[in-house]
PDB file of C-alpha atoms in Angstrom:
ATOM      1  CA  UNK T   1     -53.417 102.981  19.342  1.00 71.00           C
ATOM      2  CA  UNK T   2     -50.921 103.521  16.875  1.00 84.00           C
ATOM      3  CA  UNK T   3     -48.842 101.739  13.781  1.00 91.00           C
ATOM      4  CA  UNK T   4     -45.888 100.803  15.277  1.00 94.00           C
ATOM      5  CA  UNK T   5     -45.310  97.433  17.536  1.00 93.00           C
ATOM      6  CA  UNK T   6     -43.984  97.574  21.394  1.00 94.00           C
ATOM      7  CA  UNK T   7     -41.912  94.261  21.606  1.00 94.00           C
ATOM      8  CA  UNK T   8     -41.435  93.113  24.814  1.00 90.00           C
ATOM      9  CA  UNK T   9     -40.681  89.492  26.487  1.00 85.00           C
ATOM     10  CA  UNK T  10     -43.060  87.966  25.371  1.00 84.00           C
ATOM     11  CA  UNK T  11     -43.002  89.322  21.555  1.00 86.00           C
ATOM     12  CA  UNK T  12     -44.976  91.857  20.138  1.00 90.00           C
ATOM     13  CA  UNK T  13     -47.214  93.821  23.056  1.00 91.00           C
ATOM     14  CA  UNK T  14     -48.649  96.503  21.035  1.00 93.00           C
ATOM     15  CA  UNK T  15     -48.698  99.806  19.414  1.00 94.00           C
ATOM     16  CA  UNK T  16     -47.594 102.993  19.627  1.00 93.00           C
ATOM     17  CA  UNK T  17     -48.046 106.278  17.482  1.00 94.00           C
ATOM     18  CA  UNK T  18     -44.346 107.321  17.584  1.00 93.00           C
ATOM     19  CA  UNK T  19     -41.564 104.757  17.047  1.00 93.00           C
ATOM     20  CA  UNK T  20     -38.838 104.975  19.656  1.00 94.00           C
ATOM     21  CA  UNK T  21     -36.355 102.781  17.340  1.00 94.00           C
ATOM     22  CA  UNK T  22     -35.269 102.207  13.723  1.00 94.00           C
ATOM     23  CA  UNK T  23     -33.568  99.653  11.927  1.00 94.00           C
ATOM     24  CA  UNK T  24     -32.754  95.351  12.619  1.00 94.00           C
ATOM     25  CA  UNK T  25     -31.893  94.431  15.994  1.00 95.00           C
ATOM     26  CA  UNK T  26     -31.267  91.766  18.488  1.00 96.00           C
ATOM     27  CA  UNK T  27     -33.716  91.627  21.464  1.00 96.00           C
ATOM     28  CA  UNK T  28     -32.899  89.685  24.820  1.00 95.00           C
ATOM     29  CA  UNK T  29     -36.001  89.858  27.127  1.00 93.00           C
ATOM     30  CA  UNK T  30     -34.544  89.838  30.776  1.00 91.00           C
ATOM     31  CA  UNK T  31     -37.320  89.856  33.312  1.00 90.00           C
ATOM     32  CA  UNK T  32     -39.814  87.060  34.226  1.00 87.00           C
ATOM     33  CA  UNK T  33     -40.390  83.484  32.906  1.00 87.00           C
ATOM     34  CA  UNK T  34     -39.173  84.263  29.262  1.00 89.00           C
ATOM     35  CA  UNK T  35     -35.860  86.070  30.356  1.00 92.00           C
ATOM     36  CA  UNK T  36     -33.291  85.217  27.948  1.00 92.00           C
ATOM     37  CA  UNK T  37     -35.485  84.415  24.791  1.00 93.00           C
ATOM     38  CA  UNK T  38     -33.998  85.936  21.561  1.00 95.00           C
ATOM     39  CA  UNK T  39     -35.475  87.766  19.383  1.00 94.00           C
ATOM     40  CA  UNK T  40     -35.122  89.824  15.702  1.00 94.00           C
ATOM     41  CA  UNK T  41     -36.674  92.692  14.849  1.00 95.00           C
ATOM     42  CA  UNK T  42     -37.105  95.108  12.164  1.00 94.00           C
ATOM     43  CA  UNK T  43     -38.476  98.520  10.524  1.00 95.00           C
ATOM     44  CA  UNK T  44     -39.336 100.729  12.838  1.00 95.00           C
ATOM     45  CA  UNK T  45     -40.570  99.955  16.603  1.00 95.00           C
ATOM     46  CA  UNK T  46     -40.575 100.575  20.197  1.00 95.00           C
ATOM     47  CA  UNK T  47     -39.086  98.335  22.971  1.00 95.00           C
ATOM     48  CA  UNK T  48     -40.369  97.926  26.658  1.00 93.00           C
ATOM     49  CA  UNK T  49     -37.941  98.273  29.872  1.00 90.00           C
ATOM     50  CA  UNK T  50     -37.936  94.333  30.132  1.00 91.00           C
ATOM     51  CA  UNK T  51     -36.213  93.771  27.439  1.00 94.00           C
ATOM     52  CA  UNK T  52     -32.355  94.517  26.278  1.00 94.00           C
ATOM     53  CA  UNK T  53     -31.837  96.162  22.982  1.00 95.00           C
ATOM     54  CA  UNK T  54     -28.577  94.716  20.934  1.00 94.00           C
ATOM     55  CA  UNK T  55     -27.173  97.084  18.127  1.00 94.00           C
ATOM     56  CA  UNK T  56     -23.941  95.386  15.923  1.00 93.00           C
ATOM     57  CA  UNK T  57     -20.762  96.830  14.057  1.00 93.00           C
ATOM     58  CA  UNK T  58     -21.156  96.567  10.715  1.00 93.00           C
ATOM     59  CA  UNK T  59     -18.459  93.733  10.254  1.00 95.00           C
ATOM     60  CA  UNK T  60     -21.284  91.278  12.510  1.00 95.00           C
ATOM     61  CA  UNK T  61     -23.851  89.863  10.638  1.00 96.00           C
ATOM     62  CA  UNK T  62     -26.817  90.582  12.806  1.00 96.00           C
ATOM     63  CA  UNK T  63     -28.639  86.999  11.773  1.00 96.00           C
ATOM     64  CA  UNK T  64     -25.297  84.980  12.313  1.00 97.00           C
ATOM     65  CA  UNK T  65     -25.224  86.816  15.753  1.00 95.00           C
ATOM     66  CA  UNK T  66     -28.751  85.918  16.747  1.00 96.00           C
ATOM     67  CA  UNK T  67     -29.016  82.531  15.887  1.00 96.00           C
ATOM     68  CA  UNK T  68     -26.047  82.419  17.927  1.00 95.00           C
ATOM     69  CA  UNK T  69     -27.407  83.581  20.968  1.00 94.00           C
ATOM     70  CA  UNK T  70     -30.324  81.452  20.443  1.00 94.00           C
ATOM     71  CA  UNK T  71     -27.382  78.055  20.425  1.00 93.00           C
ATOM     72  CA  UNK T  72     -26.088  79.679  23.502  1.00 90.00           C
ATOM     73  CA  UNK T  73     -29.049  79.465  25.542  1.00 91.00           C
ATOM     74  CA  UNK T  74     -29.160  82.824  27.406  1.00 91.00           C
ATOM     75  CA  UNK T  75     -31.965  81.174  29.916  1.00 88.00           C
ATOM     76  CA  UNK T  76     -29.345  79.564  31.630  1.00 88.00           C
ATOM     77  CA  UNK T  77     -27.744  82.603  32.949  1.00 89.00           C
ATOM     78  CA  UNK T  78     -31.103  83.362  34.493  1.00 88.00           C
ATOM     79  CA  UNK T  79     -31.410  84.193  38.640  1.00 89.00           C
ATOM     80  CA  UNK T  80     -34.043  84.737  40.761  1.00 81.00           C
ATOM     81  CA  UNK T  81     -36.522  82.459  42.438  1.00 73.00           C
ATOM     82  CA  UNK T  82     -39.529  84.936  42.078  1.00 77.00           C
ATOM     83  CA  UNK T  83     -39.007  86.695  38.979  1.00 84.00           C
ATOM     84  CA  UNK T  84     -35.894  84.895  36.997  1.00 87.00           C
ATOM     85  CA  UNK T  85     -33.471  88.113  35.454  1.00 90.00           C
ATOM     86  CA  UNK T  86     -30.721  88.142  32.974  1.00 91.00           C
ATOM     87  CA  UNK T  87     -28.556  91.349  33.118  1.00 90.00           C
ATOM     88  CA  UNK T  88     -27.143  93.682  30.286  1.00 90.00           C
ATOM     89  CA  UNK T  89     -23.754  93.014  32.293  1.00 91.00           C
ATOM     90  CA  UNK T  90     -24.036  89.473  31.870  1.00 93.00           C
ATOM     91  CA  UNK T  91     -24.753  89.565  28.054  1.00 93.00           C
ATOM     92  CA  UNK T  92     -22.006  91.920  27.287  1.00 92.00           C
ATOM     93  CA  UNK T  93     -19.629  89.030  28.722  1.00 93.00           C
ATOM     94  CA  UNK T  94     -20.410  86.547  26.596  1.00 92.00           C
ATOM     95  CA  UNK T  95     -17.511  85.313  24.536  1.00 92.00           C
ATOM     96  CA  UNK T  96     -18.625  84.215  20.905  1.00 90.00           C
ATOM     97  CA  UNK T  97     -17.006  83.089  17.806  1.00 93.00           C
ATOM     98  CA  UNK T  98     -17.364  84.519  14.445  1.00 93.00           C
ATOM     99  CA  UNK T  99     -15.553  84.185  11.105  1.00 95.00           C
ATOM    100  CA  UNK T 100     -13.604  87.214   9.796  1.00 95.00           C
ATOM    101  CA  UNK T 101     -15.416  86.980   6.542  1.00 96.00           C
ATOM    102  CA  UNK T 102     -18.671  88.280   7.127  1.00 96.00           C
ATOM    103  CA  UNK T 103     -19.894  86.618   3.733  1.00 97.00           C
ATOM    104  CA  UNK T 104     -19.028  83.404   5.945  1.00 98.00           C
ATOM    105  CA  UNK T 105     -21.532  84.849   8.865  1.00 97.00           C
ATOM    106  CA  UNK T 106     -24.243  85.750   6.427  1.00 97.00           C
ATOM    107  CA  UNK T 107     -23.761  81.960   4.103  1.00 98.00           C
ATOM    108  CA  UNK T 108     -24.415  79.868   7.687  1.00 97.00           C
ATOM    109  CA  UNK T 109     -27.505  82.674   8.479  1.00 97.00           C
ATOM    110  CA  UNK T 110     -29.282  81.649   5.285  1.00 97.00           C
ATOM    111  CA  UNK T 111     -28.667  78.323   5.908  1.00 97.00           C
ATOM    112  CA  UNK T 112     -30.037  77.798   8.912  1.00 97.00           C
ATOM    113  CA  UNK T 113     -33.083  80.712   8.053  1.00 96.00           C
ATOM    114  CA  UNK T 114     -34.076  78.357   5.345  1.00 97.00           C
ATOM    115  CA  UNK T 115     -33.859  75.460   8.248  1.00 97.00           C
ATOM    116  CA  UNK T 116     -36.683  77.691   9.950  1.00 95.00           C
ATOM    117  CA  UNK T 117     -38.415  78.200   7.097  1.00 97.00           C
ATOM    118  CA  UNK T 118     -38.901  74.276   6.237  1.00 97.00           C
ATOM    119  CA  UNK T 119     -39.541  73.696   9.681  1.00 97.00           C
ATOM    120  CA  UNK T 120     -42.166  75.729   9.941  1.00 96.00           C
ATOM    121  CA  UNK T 121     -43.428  74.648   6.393  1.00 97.00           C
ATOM    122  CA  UNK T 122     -43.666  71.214   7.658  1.00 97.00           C
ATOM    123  CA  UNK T 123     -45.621  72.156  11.071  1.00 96.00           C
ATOM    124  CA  UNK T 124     -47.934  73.777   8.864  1.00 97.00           C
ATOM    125  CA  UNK T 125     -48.513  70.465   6.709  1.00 97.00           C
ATOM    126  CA  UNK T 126     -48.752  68.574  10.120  1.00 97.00           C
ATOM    127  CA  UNK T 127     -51.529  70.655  11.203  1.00 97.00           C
ATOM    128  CA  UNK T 128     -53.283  70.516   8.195  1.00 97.00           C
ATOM    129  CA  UNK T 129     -52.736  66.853   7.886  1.00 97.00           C
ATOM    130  CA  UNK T 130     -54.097  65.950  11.515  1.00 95.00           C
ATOM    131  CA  UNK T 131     -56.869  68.357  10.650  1.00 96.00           C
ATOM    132  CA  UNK T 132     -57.720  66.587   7.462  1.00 97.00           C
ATOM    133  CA  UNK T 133     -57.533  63.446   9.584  1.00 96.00           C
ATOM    134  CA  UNK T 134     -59.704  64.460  12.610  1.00 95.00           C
ATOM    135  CA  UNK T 135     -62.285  65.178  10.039  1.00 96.00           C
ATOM    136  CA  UNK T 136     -62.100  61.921   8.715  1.00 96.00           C
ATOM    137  CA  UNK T 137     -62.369  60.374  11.728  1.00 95.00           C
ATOM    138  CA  UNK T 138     -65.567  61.797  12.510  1.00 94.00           C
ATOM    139  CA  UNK T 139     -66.993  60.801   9.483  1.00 94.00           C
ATOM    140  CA  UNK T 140     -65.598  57.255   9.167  1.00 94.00           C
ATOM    141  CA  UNK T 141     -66.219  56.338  12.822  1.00 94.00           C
ATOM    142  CA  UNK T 142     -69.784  57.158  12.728  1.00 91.00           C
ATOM    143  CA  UNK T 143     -70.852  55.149   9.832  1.00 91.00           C
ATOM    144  CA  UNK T 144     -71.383  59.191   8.015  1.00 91.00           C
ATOM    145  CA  UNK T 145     -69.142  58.643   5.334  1.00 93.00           C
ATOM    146  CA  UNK T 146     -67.821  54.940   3.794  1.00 93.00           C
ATOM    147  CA  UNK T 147     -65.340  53.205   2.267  1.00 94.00           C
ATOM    148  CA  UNK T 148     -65.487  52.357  -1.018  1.00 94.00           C
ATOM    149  CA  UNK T 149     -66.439  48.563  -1.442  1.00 93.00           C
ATOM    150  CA  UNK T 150     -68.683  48.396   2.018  1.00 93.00           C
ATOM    151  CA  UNK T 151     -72.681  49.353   2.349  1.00 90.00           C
ATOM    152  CA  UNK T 152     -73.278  46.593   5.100  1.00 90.00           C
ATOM    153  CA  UNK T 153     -75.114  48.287   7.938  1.00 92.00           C
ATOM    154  CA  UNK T 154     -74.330  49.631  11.115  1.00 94.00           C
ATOM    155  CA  UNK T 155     -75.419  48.672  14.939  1.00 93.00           C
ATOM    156  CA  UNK T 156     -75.056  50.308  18.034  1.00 92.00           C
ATOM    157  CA  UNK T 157     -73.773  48.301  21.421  1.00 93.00           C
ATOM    158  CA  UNK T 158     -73.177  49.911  24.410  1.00 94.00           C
ATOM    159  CA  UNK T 159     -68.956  49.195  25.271  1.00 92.00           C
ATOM    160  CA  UNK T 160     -69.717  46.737  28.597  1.00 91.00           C
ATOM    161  CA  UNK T 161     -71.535  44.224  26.011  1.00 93.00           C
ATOM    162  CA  UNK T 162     -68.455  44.114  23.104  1.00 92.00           C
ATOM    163  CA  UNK T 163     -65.150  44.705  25.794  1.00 92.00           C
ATOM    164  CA  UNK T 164     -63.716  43.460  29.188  1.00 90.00           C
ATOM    165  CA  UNK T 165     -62.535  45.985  31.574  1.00 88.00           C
ATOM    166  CA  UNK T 166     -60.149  45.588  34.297  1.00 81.00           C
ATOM    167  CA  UNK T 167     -58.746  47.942  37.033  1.00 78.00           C
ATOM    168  CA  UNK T 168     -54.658  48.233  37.887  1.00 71.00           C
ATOM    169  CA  UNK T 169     -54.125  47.084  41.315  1.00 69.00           C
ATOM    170  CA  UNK T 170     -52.522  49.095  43.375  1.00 69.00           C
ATOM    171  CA  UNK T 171     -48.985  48.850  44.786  1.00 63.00           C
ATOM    172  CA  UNK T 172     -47.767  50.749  47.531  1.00 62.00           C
ATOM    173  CA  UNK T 173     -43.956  52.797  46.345  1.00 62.00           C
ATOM    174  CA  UNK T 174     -42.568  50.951  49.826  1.00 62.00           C
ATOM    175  CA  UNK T 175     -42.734  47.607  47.574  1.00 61.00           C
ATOM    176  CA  UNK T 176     -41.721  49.160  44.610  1.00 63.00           C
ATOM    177  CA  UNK T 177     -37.884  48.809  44.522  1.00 64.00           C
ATOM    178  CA  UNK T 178     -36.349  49.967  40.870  1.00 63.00           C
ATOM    179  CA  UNK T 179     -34.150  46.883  40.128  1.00 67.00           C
ATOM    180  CA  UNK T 180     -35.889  44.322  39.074  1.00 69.00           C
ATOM    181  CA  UNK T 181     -37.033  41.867  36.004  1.00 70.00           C
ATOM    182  CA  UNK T 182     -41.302  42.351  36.594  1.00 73.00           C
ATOM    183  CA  UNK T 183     -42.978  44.751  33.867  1.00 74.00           C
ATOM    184  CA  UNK T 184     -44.713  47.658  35.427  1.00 76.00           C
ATOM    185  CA  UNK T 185     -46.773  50.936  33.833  1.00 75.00           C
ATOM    186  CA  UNK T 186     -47.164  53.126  36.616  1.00 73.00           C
ATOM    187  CA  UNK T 187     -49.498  56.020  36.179  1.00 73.00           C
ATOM    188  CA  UNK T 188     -47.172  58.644  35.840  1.00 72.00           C
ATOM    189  CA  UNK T 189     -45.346  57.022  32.664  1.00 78.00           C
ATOM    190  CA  UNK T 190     -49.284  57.651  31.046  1.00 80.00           C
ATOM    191  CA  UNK T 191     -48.621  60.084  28.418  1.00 78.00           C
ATOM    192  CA  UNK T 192     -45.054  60.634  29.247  1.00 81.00           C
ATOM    193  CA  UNK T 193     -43.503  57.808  28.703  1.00 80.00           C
ATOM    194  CA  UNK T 194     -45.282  56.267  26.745  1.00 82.00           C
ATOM    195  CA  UNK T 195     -47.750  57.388  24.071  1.00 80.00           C
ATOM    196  CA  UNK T 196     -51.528  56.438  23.469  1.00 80.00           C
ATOM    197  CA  UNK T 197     -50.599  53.155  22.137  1.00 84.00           C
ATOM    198  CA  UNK T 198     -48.149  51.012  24.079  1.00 82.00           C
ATOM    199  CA  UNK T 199     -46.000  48.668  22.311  1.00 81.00           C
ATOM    200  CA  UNK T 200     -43.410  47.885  24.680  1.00 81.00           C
ATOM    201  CA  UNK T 201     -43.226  48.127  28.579  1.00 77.00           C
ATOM    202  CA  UNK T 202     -40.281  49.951  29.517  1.00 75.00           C
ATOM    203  CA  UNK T 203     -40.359  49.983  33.064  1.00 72.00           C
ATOM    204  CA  UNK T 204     -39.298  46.991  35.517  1.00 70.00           C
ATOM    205  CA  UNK T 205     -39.461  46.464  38.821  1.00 69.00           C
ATOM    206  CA  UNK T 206     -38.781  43.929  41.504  1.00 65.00           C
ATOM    207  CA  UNK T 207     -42.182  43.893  42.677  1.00 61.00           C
ATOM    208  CA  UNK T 208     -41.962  41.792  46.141  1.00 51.00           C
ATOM    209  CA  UNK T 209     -44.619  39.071  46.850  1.00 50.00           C
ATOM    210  CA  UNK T 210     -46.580  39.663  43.619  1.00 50.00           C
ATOM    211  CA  UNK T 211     -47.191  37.904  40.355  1.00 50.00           C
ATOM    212  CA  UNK T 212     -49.158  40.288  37.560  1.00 48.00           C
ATOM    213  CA  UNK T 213     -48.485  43.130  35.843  1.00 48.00           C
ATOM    214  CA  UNK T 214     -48.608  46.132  38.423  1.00 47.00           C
ATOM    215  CA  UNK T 215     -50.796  49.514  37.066  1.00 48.00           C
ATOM    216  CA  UNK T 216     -49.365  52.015  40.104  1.00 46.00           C
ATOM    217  CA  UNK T 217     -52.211  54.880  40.528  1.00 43.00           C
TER     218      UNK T 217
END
């Protein structure tokens, strides 16, 4: 146990009594399924052997420089079919662009830090808002809390006496051929392509020797 943070790959692994390093710097991770994420850290730290250490000249500004590494995508330099690896060879090729003025570098930094900022302002409000709303689903969907203007009562019916159900028929892929006029939700599209609610049917099919809407399971 100790008060400085290990970052590795995957972020902060834990502590250490004695900090190895000092001071802000970029981190790469280069081994395993996050090889290539960027990172920026501060203060004072240690770093594991999976992860590349980036130290700048003083005329980079090291935010300009990370965010972009972060456009450049490192995770596409990535090899390996068991454990993907970026190299500190393959980093130190990279050919970037930066403005002269590093008053420039540091002006589009702060820009896009206050970007991240809102951004993750606003996925806080989302999660508190769908929160807020799951609450009030459980109360106004069991008849526990009402709207003003209603005090009618409640009844209970099981779903099989207030709803018709019907199954998808099924539909071999030999008859499905890709170019044709006939709607068609398949079972994969669930959740993918289309959302809980669907509006519109994207998908068409020429569907041979059948009439109805296809379900595909």
């Amino acid at each position: 146990l100790g008060n400085y943070p290990i970052y590795g790959s995957t972020g902060s692994i834990g502590y250490r009594i004695q900090p190895d390093y000092s001071g802000d710097k970029v981190l790469i991770a280069r081994v395993g399924a996050n090889a290539g994420t960027v990172n920026k850290v501060s203060g004072k730290y240690c770093v594991s052997d999976n992860t590349l250490i980036i130290t700048y000249q003083s005329e980079i500004d090291i935010n300009f420089s990370y965010y972009q590494l972060i456009n450049f995508k490192l995770n596409k330099l990535t090899f390996g079919s068991g454990r993907p690896l970026v190299t500190g060879s393959q980093i130190r090729k990279l050919t970037l662009a930066f403005p002269k003025d590093k008053s420039e570098q540091t002006a589009i930094a702060t820009v896009l830090s206050d970007t991240d900022a809102l951004i993750e302002h606003l996925g806080k409000l989302i999660a508190k808002k769908k929160a807020i709303k799951q609450g009030a689903m459980q109360q106004l969907l069991t008849g526990k809390k009402r709207l003003p203007g209603f005090s009618g009562e409640w009844k209970e019916k099981k779903l099989k006496n207030i709803a018709d159900f019907l199954k998808g028929r099924g539909l071999s892929k030999s008859k499905l051929l890709y170019d044709g006029n006939f709607s068609c939700i398949l079972y994969g599209e669930l959740f993918t392509t289309y959302s809980r609610i669907i509006k519109e049917i994207k998908s068409k099919n020429k569907i041979q020797n059948y009439n109805y809407l296809v379900l595909f399971f």
